[in-house]
């Protein structure tokens, strides 16, 4: 729903020509009502999930995202699939409040981009606007989210990672109480 983001990941395609991004690049952000109407117009039974994801950080529009989850559930559709949020884990930092309690009952799953097993590696790859605060904000978000969402994953894009770093990420995921997921680099 947005191309805005507080990070500037080295592998992000947002810096590419708009024409290379196809439908991922928005001329303008759609109104939440338009997004709702478009989703409800679908035969939802053909989808395994509804996923709020990038490129762009969905929690830049957290209030609209939560409104959409509420409306989708209130619509009472028997074919509504599980709803997932893919995020960089900065939603609380971006919105200046802890948004994790607001995930409860709205999201079935949350996938947080981990990107690195330590602060230096994380900052090297994601380059958050808030600098070092971004690392801690992401960790706090995961620790909090596992209390409110049935399924919380931390994901690594298989980009520039040694087996040792992968293993360190897996261990960190475990410490955070989340499931570890490796995603193939698509760039
Ligand atoms: S968090 Fe996602 S949208 Fe934001 S810069 Fe990184 S890859 Fe791009």
Short mmCIF file of C-alpha atoms and ligand atoms in Angstrom, two decimals:
data_model
loop_
_atom_site.label_atom_id
_atom_site.label_comp_id
_atom_site.label_asym_id
_atom_site.label_seq_id
_atom_site.Cartn_x
_atom_site.Cartn_y
_atom_site.Cartn_z
CA UNK A 1 0.00 0.00 0.00
CA UNK A 2 3.02 2.26 0.20
CA UNK A 3 6.49 2.62 -1.23
CA UNK A 4 7.65 4.58 1.80
CA UNK A 5 10.21 3.02 4.09
CA UNK A 6 12.52 4.15 6.88
CA UNK A 7 15.30 1.87 5.64
CA UNK A 8 17.52 1.94 2.59
CA UNK A 9 18.59 -1.68 2.19
CA UNK A 10 21.51 -2.30 -0.14
CA UNK A 11 19.49 -4.93 -2.02
CA UNK A 12 16.25 -2.95 -2.26
CA UNK A 13 14.91 -2.41 -5.76
CA UNK A 14 13.25 0.90 -4.88
CA UNK A 15 16.22 2.78 -6.34
CA UNK A 16 15.75 1.18 -9.73
CA UNK A 17 13.90 2.77 -12.62
CA UNK A 18 10.15 2.80 -11.94
CA UNK A 19 9.61 0.95 -15.21
CA UNK A 20 11.67 -1.98 -13.87
CA UNK A 21 9.42 -2.29 -10.85
CA UNK A 22 6.21 -2.95 -12.76
CA UNK A 23 3.12 -2.80 -10.58
CA UNK A 24 5.20 -2.55 -7.42
CA UNK A 25 5.76 1.16 -7.91
CA UNK A 26 2.72 3.22 -6.95
CA UNK A 27 1.88 6.45 -8.69
CA UNK A 28 -0.03 7.31 -5.54
CA UNK A 29 -0.93 5.42 -2.41
CA UNK A 30 -4.39 3.86 -2.72
CA UNK A 31 -7.08 4.84 -0.22
CA UNK A 32 -7.74 2.11 2.31
CA UNK A 33 -11.35 1.89 1.10
CA UNK A 34 -10.14 1.18 -2.44
CA UNK A 35 -7.82 -1.56 -1.19
CA UNK A 36 -10.66 -3.13 0.77
CA UNK A 37 -13.01 -3.06 -2.21
CA UNK A 38 -10.39 -4.62 -4.45
CA UNK A 39 -9.68 -7.45 -2.03
CA UNK A 40 -13.34 -8.19 -1.39
CA UNK A 41 -13.99 -8.28 -5.13
CA UNK A 42 -11.69 -11.32 -5.40
CA UNK A 43 -12.52 -14.99 -5.15
CA UNK A 44 -10.43 -15.28 -1.98
CA UNK A 45 -10.68 -19.05 -1.98
CA UNK A 46 -7.96 -19.22 -4.64
CA UNK A 47 -5.37 -17.63 -2.34
CA UNK A 48 -3.47 -19.25 0.51
CA UNK A 49 -2.73 -15.91 2.21
CA UNK A 50 -3.30 -12.18 2.06
CA UNK A 51 0.11 -10.56 2.58
CA UNK A 52 0.84 -6.92 3.33
CA UNK A 53 4.38 -6.44 2.12
CA UNK A 54 6.81 -4.28 0.15
CA UNK A 55 8.49 -2.91 -1.57
CA UNK A 56 7.85 -0.17 0.93
CA UNK A 57 7.26 -0.76 4.62
CA UNK A 58 3.56 -1.58 5.27
CA UNK A 59 3.62 -0.24 8.83
CA UNK A 60 4.21 3.25 7.44
CA UNK A 61 0.42 2.93 7.08
CA UNK A 62 -0.17 0.92 10.26
CA UNK A 63 -3.53 2.49 11.08
CA UNK A 64 -4.86 1.78 7.58
CA UNK A 65 -3.45 -1.73 7.73
CA UNK A 66 -5.23 -2.42 11.02
CA UNK A 67 -8.45 -0.92 9.70
CA UNK A 68 -8.25 -3.22 6.67
CA UNK A 69 -7.71 -6.30 8.84
CA UNK A 70 -10.75 -5.34 10.92
CA UNK A 71 -12.90 -4.76 7.87
CA UNK A 72 -11.82 -8.00 6.20
CA UNK A 73 -12.69 -9.98 9.31
CA UNK A 74 -15.95 -8.10 9.84
CA UNK A 75 -16.99 -8.91 6.27
CA UNK A 76 -17.51 -12.48 7.48
CA UNK A 77 -16.21 -14.09 4.31
CA UNK A 78 -15.86 -17.85 4.65
CA UNK A 79 -13.11 -17.79 2.03
CA UNK A 80 -10.88 -15.29 3.89
CA UNK A 81 -7.37 -16.79 4.01
CA UNK A 82 -4.88 -16.07 6.81
CA UNK A 83 -3.48 -12.53 6.85
CA UNK A 84 0.27 -11.97 7.10
CA UNK A 85 2.40 -8.86 7.55
CA UNK A 86 5.90 -8.76 6.06
CA UNK A 87 7.81 -6.00 7.81
CA UNK A 88 11.22 -4.62 8.62
CA UNK A 89 10.14 -4.62 12.28
CA UNK A 90 10.27 -0.84 12.66
CA UNK A 91 6.52 -0.33 13.02
CA UNK A 92 6.74 0.85 16.61
CA UNK A 93 9.67 3.14 15.80
CA UNK A 94 7.87 4.61 12.80
CA UNK A 95 4.57 5.16 14.61
CA UNK A 96 6.07 6.40 17.89
CA UNK A 97 4.17 3.80 19.92
CA UNK A 98 4.37 0.08 20.57
CA UNK A 99 2.05 -1.24 17.87
CA UNK A 100 2.55 -4.94 18.67
CA UNK A 101 -0.57 -5.27 20.91
CA UNK A 102 -2.56 -3.97 17.95
CA UNK A 103 -1.49 -6.97 15.88
CA UNK A 104 -3.53 -9.28 18.08
CA UNK A 105 -6.60 -10.72 16.41
CA UNK A 106 -5.73 -8.90 13.21
CA UNK A 107 -2.68 -10.70 11.86
CA UNK A 108 -2.33 -14.47 11.68
CA UNK A 109 1.35 -14.28 10.89
CA UNK A 110 4.15 -11.74 10.90
CA UNK A 111 7.45 -12.10 9.08
CA UNK A 112 10.22 -9.73 10.15
CA UNK A 113 13.32 -9.15 8.03
CA UNK A 114 16.31 -9.98 10.21
CA UNK A 115 19.08 -9.32 7.69
CA UNK A 116 21.94 -9.87 10.12
CA UNK A 117 22.87 -11.66 13.33
CA UNK A 118 24.46 -8.58 14.88
CA UNK A 119 24.07 -4.83 14.87
CA UNK A 120 26.96 -4.08 12.51
CA UNK A 121 25.83 -6.55 9.86
CA UNK A 122 22.22 -5.40 10.19
CA UNK A 123 23.12 -1.74 9.81
CA UNK A 124 25.46 -2.46 6.91
CA UNK A 125 22.62 -4.03 4.93
CA UNK A 126 19.53 -2.10 5.96
CA UNK A 127 20.82 1.46 6.59
CA UNK A 128 17.86 2.60 8.76
CA UNK A 129 17.04 6.29 8.85
CA UNK A 130 17.16 6.14 12.66
CA UNK A 131 20.63 4.57 12.55
CA UNK A 132 21.56 2.24 15.41
CA UNK A 133 18.09 2.54 16.97
CA UNK A 134 16.79 0.49 14.05
CA UNK A 135 18.55 -2.68 15.23
CA UNK A 136 17.13 -2.54 18.74
CA UNK A 137 13.69 -1.52 17.46
CA UNK A 138 13.58 -4.60 15.21
CA UNK A 139 14.60 -6.95 18.03
CA UNK A 140 12.07 -5.43 20.43
CA UNK A 141 9.34 -5.71 17.80
CA UNK A 142 9.94 -9.45 17.36
CA UNK A 143 10.10 -10.10 21.11
CA UNK A 144 6.82 -8.26 21.59
CA UNK A 145 5.05 -9.63 18.52
CA UNK A 146 5.43 -13.27 19.59
CA UNK A 147 3.12 -12.46 22.49
CA UNK A 148 0.30 -11.33 20.23
CA UNK A 149 0.56 -13.19 16.92
CA UNK A 150 0.25 -16.99 16.52
CA UNK A 151 3.05 -17.26 13.99
CA UNK A 152 6.09 -14.96 14.00
CA UNK A 153 8.98 -15.62 11.63
CA UNK A 154 12.23 -13.80 11.18
CA UNK A 155 13.51 -14.03 7.66
CA UNK A 156 16.86 -13.70 5.96
CA UNK A 157 17.27 -12.91 2.30
CA UNK A 158 19.92 -15.28 0.98
CA UNK A 159 22.18 -12.39 -0.04
CA UNK A 160 25.85 -12.11 0.80
CA UNK A 161 25.65 -14.56 3.74
CA UNK A 162 28.19 -17.14 4.91
CA UNK A 163 27.01 -20.43 6.43
CA UNK A 164 28.33 -19.17 9.80
CA UNK A 165 26.29 -15.98 9.55
CA UNK A 166 23.21 -18.00 8.57
CA UNK A 167 23.66 -20.19 11.60
CA UNK A 168 24.09 -17.14 13.86
CA UNK A 169 20.84 -15.72 12.45
CA UNK A 170 19.06 -18.99 13.09
CA UNK A 171 20.24 -18.95 16.71
CA UNK A 172 19.13 -15.35 17.16
CA UNK A 173 15.69 -16.22 15.79
CA UNK A 174 15.47 -18.99 18.34
CA UNK A 175 16.45 -16.63 21.16
CA UNK A 176 13.75 -14.21 20.04
CA UNK A 177 11.13 -16.98 20.13
CA UNK A 178 10.48 -16.79 16.39
CA UNK A 179 10.66 -19.24 13.50
CA UNK A 180 13.61 -18.85 11.13
CA UNK A 181 12.99 -18.55 7.40
CA UNK A 182 15.45 -18.17 4.50
CA UNK A 183 14.15 -16.38 1.43
CA UNK A 184 15.92 -16.57 -1.95
CA UNK A 185 17.41 -13.30 -3.21
CA UNK A 186 15.38 -12.21 -6.22
CA UNK A 187 17.54 -9.30 -7.39
S1 LIG B 1 12.91 -2.69 4.36
FE1 LIG B 1 12.13 -3.46 2.40
S2 LIG B 1 11.28 -1.67 1.34
FE2 LIG B 1 12.56 -0.92 3.02
S3 LIG B 1 14.54 -0.49 2.04
FE3 LIG B 1 14.61 -2.59 2.90
S4 LIG B 1 14.00 -3.97 1.22
FE4 LIG B 1 13.40 -1.86 0.66
#
